[in-house]
CSV table of C-alpha atoms in Angstrom, one decimal:
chain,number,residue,atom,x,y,z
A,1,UNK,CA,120.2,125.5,76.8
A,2,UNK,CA,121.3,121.9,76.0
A,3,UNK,CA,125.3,121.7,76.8
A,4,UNK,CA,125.8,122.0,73.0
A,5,UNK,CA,124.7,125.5,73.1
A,6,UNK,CA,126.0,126.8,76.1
A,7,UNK,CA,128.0,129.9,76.2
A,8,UNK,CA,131.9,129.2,75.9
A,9,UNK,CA,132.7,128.5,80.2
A,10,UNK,CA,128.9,128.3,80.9
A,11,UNK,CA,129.0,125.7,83.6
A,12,UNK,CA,126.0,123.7,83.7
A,13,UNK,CA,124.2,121.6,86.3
A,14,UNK,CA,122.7,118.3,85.3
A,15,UNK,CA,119.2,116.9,87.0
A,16,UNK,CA,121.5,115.2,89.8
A,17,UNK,CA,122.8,118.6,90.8
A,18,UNK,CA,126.3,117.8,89.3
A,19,UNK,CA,128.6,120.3,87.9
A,20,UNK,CA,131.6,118.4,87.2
A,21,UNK,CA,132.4,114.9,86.1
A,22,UNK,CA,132.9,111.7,87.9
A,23,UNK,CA,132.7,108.1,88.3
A,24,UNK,CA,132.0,105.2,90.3
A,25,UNK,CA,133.3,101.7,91.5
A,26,UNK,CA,132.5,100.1,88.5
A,27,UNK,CA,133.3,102.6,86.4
A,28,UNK,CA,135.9,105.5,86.3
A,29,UNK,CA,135.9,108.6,85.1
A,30,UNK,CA,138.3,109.4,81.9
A,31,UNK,CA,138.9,113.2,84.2
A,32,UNK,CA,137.9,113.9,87.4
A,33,UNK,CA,136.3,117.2,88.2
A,34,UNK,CA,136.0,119.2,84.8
A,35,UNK,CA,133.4,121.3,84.9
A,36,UNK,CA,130.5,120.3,82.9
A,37,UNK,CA,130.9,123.2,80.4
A,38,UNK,CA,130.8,122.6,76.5
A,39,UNK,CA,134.9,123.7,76.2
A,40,UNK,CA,135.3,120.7,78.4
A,41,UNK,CA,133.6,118.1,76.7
A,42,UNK,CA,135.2,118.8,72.8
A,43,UNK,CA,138.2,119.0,74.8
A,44,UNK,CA,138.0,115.5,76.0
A,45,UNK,CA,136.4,114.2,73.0
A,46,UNK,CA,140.0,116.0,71.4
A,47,UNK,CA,142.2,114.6,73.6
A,48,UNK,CA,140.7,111.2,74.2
A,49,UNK,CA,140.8,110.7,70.6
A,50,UNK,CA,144.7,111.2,70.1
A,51,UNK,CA,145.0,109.7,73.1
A,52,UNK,CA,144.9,106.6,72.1
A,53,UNK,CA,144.9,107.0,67.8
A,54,UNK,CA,142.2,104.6,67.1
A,55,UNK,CA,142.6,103.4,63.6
A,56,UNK,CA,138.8,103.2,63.1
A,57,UNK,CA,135.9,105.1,65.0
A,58,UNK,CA,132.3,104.5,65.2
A,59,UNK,CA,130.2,107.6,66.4
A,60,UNK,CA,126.1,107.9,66.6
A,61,UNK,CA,124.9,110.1,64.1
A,62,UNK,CA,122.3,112.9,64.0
A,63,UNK,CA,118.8,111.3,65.0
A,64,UNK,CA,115.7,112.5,67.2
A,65,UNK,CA,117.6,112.2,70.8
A,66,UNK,CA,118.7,115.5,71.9
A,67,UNK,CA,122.2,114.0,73.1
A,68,UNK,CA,123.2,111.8,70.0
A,69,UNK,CA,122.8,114.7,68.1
A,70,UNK,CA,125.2,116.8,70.5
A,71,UNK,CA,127.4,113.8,70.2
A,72,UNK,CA,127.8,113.7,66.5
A,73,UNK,CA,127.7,117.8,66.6
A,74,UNK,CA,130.5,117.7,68.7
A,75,UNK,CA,132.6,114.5,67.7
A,76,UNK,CA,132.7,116.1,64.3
A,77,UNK,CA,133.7,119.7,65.6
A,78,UNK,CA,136.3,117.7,67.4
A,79,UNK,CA,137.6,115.7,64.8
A,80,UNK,CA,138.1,118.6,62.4
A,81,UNK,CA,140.2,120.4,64.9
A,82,UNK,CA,142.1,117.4,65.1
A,83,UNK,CA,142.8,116.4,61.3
A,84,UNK,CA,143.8,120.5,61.0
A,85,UNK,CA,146.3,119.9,63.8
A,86,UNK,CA,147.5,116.2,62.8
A,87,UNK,CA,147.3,115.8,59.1
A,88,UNK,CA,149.2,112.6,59.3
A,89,UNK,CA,146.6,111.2,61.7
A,90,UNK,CA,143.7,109.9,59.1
A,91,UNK,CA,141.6,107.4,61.1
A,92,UNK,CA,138.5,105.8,59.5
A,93,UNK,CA,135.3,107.3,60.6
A,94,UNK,CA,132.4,105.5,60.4
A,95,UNK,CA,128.8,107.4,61.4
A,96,UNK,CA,125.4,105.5,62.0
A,97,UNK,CA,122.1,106.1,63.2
A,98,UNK,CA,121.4,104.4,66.5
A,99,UNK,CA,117.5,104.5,66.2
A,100,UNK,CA,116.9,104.0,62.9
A,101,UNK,CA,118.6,101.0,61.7
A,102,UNK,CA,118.6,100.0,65.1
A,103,UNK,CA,116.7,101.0,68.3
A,104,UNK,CA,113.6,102.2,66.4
A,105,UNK,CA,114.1,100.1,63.1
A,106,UNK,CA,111.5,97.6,62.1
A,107,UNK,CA,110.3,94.9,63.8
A,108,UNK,CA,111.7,92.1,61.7
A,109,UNK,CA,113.9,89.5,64.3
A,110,UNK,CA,110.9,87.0,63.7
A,111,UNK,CA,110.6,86.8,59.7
A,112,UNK,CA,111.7,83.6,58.2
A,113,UNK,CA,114.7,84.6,57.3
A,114,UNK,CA,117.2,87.3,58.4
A,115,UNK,CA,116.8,90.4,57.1
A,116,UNK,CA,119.3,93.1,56.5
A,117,UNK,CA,118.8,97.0,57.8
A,118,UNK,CA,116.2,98.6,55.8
A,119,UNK,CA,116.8,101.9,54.1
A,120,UNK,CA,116.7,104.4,57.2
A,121,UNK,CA,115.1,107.2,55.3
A,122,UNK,CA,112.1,105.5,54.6
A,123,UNK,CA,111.0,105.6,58.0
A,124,UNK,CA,108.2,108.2,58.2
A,125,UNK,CA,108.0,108.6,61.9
A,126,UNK,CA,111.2,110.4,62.2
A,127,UNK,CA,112.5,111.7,59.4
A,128,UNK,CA,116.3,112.3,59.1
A,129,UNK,CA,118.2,114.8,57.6
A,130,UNK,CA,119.1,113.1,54.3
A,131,UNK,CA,122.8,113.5,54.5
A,132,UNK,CA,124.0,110.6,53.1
A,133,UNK,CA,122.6,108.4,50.1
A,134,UNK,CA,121.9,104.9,51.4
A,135,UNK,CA,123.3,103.2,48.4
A,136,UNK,CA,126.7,104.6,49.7
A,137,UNK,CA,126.2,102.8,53.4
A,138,UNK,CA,129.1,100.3,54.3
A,139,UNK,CA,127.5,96.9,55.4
A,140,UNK,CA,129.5,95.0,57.7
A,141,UNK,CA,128.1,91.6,58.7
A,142,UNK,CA,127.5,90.0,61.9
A,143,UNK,CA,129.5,87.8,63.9
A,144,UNK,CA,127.6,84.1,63.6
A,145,UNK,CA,127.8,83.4,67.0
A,146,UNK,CA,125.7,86.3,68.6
A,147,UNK,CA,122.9,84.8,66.3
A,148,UNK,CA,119.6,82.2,66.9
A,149,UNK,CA,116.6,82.0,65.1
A,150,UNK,CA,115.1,82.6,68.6
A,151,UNK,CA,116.3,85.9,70.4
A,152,UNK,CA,116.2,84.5,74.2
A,153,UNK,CA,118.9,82.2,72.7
A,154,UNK,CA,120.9,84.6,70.4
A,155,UNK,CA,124.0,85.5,72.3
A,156,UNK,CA,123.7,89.3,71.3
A,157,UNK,CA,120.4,88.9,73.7
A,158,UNK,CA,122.3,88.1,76.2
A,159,UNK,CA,124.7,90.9,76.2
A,160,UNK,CA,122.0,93.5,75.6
A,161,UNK,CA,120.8,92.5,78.6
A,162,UNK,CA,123.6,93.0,80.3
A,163,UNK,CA,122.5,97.3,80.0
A,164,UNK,CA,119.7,96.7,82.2
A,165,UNK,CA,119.0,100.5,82.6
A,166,UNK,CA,118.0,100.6,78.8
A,167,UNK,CA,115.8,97.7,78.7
A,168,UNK,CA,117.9,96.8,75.4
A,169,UNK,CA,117.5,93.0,75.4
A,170,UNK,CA,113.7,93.3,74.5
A,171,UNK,CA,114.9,95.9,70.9
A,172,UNK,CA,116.9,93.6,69.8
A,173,UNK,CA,113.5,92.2,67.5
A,174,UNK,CA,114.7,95.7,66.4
A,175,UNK,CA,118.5,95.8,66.6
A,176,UNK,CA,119.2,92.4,65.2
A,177,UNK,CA,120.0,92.8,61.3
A,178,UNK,CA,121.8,90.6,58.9
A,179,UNK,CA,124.0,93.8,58.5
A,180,UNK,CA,124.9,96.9,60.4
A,181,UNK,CA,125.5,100.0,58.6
A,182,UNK,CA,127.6,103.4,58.9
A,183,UNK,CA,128.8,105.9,56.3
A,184,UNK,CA,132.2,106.6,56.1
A,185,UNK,CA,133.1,110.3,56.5
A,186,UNK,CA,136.9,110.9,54.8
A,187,UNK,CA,139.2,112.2,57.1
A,188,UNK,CA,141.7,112.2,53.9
A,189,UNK,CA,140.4,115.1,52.3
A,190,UNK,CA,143.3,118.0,50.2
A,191,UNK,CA,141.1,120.7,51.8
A,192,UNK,CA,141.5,120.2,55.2
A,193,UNK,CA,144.8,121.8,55.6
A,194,UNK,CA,144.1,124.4,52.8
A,195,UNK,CA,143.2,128.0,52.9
A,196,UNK,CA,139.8,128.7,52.2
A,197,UNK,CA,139.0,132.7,50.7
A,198,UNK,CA,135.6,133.5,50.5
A,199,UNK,CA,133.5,136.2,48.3
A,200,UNK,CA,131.9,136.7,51.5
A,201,UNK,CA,130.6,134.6,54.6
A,202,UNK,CA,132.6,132.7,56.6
A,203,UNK,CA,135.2,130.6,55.1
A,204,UNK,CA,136.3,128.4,58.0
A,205,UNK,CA,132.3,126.4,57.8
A,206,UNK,CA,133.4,125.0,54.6
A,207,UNK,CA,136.3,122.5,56.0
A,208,UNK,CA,135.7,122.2,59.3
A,209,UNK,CA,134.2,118.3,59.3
A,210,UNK,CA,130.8,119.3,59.6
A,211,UNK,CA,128.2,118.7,57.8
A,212,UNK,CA,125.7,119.8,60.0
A,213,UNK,CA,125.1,122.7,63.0
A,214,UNK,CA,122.9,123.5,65.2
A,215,UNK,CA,122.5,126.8,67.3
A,216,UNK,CA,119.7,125.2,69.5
A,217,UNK,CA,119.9,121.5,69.4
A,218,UNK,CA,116.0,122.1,71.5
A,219,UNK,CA,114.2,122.6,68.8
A,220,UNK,CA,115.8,120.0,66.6
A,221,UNK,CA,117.3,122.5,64.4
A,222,UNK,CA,120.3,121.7,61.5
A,223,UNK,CA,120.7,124.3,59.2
A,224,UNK,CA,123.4,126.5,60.8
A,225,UNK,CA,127.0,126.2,60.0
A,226,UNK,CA,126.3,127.0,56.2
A,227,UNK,CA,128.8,129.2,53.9
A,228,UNK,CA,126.0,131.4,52.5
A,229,UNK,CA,127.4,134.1,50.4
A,230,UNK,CA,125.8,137.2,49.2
A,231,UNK,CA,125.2,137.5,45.6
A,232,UNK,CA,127.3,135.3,43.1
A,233,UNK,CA,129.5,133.3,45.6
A,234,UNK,CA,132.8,132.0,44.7
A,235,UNK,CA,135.3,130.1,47.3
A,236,UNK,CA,138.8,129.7,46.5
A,237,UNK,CA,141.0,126.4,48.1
A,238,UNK,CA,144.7,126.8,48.0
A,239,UNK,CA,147.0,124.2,49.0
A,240,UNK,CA,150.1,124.1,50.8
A,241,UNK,CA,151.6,122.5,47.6
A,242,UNK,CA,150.8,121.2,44.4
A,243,UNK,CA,148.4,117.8,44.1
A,244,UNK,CA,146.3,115.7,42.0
A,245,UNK,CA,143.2,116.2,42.2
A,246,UNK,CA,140.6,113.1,41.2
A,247,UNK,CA,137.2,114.2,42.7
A,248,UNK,CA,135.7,117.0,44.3
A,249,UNK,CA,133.0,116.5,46.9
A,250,UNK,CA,130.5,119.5,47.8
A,251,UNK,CA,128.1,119.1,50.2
A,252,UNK,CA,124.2,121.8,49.7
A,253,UNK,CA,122.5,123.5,52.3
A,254,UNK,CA,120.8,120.5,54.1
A,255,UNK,CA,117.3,123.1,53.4
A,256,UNK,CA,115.4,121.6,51.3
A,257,UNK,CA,114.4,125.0,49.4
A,258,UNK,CA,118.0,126.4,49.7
A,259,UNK,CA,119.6,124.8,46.5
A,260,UNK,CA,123.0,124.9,44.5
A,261,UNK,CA,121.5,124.1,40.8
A,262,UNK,CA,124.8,124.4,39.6
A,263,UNK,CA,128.4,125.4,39.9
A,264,UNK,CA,131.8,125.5,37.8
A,265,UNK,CA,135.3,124.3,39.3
A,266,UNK,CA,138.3,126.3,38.2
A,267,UNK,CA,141.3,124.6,38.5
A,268,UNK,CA,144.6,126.8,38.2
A,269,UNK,CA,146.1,124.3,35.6
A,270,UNK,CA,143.0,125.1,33.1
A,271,UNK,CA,140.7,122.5,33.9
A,272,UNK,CA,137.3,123.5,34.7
A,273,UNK,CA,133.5,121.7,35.0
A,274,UNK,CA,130.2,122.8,35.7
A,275,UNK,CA,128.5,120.7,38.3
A,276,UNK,CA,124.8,121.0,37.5
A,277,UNK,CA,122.2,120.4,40.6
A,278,UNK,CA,123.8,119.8,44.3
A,279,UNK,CA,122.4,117.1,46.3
A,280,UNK,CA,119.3,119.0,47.7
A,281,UNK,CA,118.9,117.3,51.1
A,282,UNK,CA,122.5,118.1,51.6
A,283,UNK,CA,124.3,114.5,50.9
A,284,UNK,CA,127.9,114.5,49.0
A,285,UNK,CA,127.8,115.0,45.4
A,286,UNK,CA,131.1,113.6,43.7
A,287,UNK,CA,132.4,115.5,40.1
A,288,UNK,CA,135.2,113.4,39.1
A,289,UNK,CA,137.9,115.4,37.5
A,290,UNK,CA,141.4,113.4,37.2
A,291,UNK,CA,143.8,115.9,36.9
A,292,UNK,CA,147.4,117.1,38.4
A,293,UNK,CA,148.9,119.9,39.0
A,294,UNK,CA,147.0,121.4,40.8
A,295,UNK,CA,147.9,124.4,43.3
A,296,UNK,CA,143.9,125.8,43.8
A,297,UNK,CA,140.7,125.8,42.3
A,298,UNK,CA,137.5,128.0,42.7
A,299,UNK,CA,134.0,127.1,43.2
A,300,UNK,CA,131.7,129.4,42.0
A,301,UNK,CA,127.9,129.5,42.1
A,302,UNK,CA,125.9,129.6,39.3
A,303,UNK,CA,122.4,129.4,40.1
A,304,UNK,CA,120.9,129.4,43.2
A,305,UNK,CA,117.7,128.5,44.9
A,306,UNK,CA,116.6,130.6,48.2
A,307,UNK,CA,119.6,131.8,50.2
A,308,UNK,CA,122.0,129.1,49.1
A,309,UNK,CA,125.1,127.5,49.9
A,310,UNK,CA,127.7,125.1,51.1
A,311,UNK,CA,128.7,123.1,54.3
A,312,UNK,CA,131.7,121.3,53.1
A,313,UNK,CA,134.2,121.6,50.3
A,314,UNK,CA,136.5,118.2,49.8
A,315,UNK,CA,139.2,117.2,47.4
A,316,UNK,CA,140.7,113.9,47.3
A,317,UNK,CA,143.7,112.6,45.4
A,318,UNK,CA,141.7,109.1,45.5
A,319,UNK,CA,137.9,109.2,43.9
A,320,UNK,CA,137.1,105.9,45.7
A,321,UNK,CA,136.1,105.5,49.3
A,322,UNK,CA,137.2,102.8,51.7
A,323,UNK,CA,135.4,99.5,50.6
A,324,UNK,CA,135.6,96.9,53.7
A,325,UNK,CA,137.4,93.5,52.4
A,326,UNK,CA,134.9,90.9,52.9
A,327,UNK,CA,132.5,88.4,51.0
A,328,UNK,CA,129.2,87.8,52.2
A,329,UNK,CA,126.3,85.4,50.5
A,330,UNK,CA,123.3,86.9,50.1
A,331,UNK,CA,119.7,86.3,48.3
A,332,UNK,CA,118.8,88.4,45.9
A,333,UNK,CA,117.0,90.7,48.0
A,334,UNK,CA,119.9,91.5,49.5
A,335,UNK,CA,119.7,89.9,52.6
A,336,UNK,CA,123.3,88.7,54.3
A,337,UNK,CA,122.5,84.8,54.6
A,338,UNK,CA,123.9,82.6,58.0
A,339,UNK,CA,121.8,79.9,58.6
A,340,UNK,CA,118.8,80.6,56.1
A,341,UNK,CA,115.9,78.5,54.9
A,342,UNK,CA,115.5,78.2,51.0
A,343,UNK,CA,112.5,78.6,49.3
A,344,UNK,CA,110.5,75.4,50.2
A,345,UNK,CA,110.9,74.4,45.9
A,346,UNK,CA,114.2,73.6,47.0
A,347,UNK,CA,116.0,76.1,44.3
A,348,UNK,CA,117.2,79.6,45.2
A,349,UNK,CA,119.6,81.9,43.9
A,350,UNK,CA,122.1,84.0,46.0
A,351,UNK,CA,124.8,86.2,45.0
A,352,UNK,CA,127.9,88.1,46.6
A,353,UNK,CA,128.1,90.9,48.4
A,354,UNK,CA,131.7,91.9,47.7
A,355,UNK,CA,132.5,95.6,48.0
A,356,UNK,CA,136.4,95.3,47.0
A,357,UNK,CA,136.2,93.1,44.6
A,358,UNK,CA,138.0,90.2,46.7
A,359,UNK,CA,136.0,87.3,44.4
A,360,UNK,CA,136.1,88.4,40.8
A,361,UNK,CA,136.8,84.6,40.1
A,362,UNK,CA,134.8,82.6,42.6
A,363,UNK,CA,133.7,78.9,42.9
A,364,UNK,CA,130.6,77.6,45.1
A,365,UNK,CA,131.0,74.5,47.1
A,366,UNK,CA,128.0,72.7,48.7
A,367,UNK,CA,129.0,69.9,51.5
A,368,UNK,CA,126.4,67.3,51.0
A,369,UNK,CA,126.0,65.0,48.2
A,370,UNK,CA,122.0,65.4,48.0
A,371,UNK,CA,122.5,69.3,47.5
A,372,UNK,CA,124.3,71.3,44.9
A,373,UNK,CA,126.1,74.7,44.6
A,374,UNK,CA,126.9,75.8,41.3
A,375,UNK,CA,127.9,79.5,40.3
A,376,UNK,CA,125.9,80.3,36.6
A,377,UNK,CA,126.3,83.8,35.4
A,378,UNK,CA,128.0,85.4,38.7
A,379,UNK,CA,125.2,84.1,41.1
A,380,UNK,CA,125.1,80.9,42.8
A,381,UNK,CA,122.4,78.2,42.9
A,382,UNK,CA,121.6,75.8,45.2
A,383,UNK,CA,119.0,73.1,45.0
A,384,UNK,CA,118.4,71.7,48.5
A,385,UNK,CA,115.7,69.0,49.0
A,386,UNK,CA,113.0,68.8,51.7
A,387,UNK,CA,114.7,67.6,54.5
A,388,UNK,CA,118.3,68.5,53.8
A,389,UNK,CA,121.1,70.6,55.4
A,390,UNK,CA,123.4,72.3,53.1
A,391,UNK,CA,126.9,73.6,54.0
A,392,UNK,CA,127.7,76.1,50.9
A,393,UNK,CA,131.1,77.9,51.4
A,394,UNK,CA,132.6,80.2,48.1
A,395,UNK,CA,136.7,80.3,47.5
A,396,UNK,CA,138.8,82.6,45.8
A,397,UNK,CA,140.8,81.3,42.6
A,398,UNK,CA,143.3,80.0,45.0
A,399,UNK,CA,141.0,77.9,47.3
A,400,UNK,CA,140.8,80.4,50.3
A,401,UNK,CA,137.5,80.3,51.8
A,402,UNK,CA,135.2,83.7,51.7
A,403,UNK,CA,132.5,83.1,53.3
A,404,UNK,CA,130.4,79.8,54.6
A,405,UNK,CA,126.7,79.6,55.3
A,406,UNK,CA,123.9,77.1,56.2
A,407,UNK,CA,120.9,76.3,54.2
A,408,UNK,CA,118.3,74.6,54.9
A,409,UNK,CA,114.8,73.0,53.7
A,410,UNK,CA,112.1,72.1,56.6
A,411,UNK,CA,109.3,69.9,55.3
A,412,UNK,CA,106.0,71.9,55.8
A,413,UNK,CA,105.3,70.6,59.4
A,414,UNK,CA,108.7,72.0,60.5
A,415,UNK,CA,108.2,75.2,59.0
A,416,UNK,CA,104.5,75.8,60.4
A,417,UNK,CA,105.5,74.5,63.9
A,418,UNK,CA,108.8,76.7,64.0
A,419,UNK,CA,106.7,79.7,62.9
A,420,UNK,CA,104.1,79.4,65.4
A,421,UNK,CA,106.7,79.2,68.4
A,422,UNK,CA,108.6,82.2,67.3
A,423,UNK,CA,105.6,84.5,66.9
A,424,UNK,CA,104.7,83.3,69.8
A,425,UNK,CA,108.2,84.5,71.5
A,426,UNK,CA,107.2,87.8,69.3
A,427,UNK,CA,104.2,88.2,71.2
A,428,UNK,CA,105.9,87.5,74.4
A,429,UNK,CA,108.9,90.4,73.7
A,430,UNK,CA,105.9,92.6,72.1
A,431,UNK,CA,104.4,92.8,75.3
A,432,UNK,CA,107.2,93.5,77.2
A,433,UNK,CA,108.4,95.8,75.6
A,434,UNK,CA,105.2,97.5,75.7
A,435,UNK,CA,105.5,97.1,79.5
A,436,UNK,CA,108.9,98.8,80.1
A,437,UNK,CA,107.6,101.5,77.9
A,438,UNK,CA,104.2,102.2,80.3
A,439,UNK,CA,107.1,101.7,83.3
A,440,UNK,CA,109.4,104.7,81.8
A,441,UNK,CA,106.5,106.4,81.5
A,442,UNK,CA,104.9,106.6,84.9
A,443,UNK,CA,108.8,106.6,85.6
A,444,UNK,CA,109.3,110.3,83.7
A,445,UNK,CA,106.3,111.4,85.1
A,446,UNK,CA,107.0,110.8,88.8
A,447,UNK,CA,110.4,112.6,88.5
A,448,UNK,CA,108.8,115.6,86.6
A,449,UNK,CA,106.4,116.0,89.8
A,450,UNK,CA,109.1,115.8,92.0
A,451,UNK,CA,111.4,118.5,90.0
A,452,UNK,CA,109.0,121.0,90.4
């Protein structure tokens, strides 16, 4: 079995002959000589994590490579063990795909402008389980500096290149966004540290931090770790002491056929709603509810489809998630803009990406007297003639800068000469690429002859 699903003590033996952990000159080992067992590794996940108390944490989510998924399997299995243990300890968690809105993502370095990740879901080639809605992703921008029109010259090139073993400078058509994007997964949740008693099934799935399981992570499998019950479920949530209450997250069987069509929330103080149909793919569906007082409440289901159920339960004193504090321009396809070419009329309209609400009274500056910048009905329009560079930079109401961006507008020459270098650097990276994959290749193959 993959690590993930070895027995509890099952010492395994990677393709190097290894059984315990190690490290080398350049780079050491968090603990030398633990066994390679799967009681080791969520250990040191556990430990490494309180350890040093990171405020925030980024972790690869569930995609088509076997060990990413173990990863975010067992960084969540961790992490609810941990936020049972330390209930003061509340870190931000922030999940994202690494292949696709990155590695695997579209092939888009090379359009005219910038563009930011595409929705991840729509990806046919490898479809994800649908565990979060994309609407809800948190888009943070890009540091300016990492960036060129042309990716030999981008600085993030250069330090992709720097992991030569993954051949990651020549993704980067790929990996370079206008945005990169996680999901936040609350770690601030009432349920967490509450007892959960179940009709029947197994209570402890439905706060442990997972959304998904898998009893063999070999054949891609993620619809394990469910509370199924039998017949009419209900699931009571008792806290150690009275709360308010102003949403409650539950989280379907990720099975497609295997819905919750609708549920009703008892709260101990009289309250009580009827949720209607779950997310079916499994993603969080909120029912606000605003009220105090509250010692427990009981979910029970209503209707069912197929062997139904839950993965997670969550309560939250505050509805709203973490919102990032930052404004970013953008067109109004939703694009971040840096340095960006405007439409070759030499009018555009952008507007603001601002997720807390830093800029509800913003002004538009434009630092060239042949341009303009001018906010008209909560968007901003700049008129920049053939030719011209324009410096447009929004404040807040007391002057403070938000965010500062370069437009441009290349005559017609400029544009068609620019456009036929960088496809032909396209070309160029296409083929590489298409190289190191024929390398790995022959690469895999060799080693599988010489395994057996």
């Amino acid at each position: 079995p993959h690590l993930y699903n070895a027995k509890p003590g099952q010492q395994m033996t990677s393709f190097l002959g290894r059984t315990e952990t190690y490290g080398t000159q350049a780079h050491g080992v968090y603990r030398e000589g633990r066994p390679y067992t799967i009681d080791s590794f969520l250990q040191d996940i556990q430990d490494v994590i309180l350890e040093y108390r990171p405020d925030t944490i980024y972790c690869v989510d569930y995609d088509y490579n076997i060990d990413h998924r173990a990863l975010s399997h067992s960084f969540e299995k961790a992490m609810g063990r941990i936020l049972k243990e330390e209930p003061d300890y509340q870190p931000l968690v922030l999940k994202g795909y690494a292949y696709n809105t990155a590695w695997e993502a579209e092939n888009d370095f090379y359009e005219e402008n910038l563009r930011s990740t595409r929705d991840a879901y729509s990806l046919q080639y490898n479809p994800l389980p649908e565990v979060y809605h994309w609407e809800d992703r948190v888009r943070l921008p890009v540091h300016g500096e990492g960036l060129s029109r042309s990716l030999f010259s981008a600085g993030m090139y250069k330090t992709l290149n720097l992991y030569e073993s993954q051949g990651a400078g020549i993704h980067g058509l790929r990996i370079f966004n206008a945005d990169k994007v996680f999901w936040q997964r609350r770690t601030d949740s009432l349920c967490t540290a509450a007892e959960i008693r179940v009709s029947s099934g197994d209570a402890s799935l439905l706060n442990d931090f997972m959304l998904l399981e898998s009893k063999d992570l070999l054949k891609a499998e993620y619809h394990d770790g469910v509370w199924v019950p039998e017949g009419e479920g209900t699931a009571e949530v008792t806290f150690e002491a009275p709360a308010a209450v102003s949403a409650v997250v539950l989280y379907d069987h990720p099975h497609v056929s295997k819905n919750v069509l609708n549920a009703r929330i008892d709260f101990d103080n009289g309250v009580s709603v009827q949720t209607g149909p779950l997310d079916p793919d499994g993603a969080a569906t909120v029912i606000p509810v605003e009220t105090e007082g509250v010692s427990s409440f009981t979910v029970t289901l209503l209707e069912v489809q197929g062997e139904a159920g839950l993965t997670e339960i969550e309560a939250f004193a505050q509805a709203e998630p973490w919102q990032p504090e930052f404004v970013k321009i953008m067109d109004e396809d939703g694009n971040f803009v840096y340095d960006y070419w405007i439409d070759p009329s030499g009018e555009q309209t952008f507007r603001l990406y601002d997720p807390s609400g830093m800029a509800e009274d913003f002004k538009a500056f434009c630092l060239n007297q042949h341009c303009s910048a001018e906010v008209q009905n909560g968007a901003i329009v700049v008129n920049c003639p053939v030719g011209e560079l324009c410096v447009v930079y929004v404040a807040d109401e007391t002057g403070a800068r938000l965010d500062t961006v370069a437009i441009r507008n290349p005559g017609a020459a400029e544009r068609a000469w620019k456009t036929f270098w960088l496809r032909g650097e396209k070309l160029l990276l296409n083929l590489m690429e298409t190289k190191l994959i024929e390398q790995r290749l022959f690469v895999c193959r060799l080693a599988e002859k010489l395994l057996k």
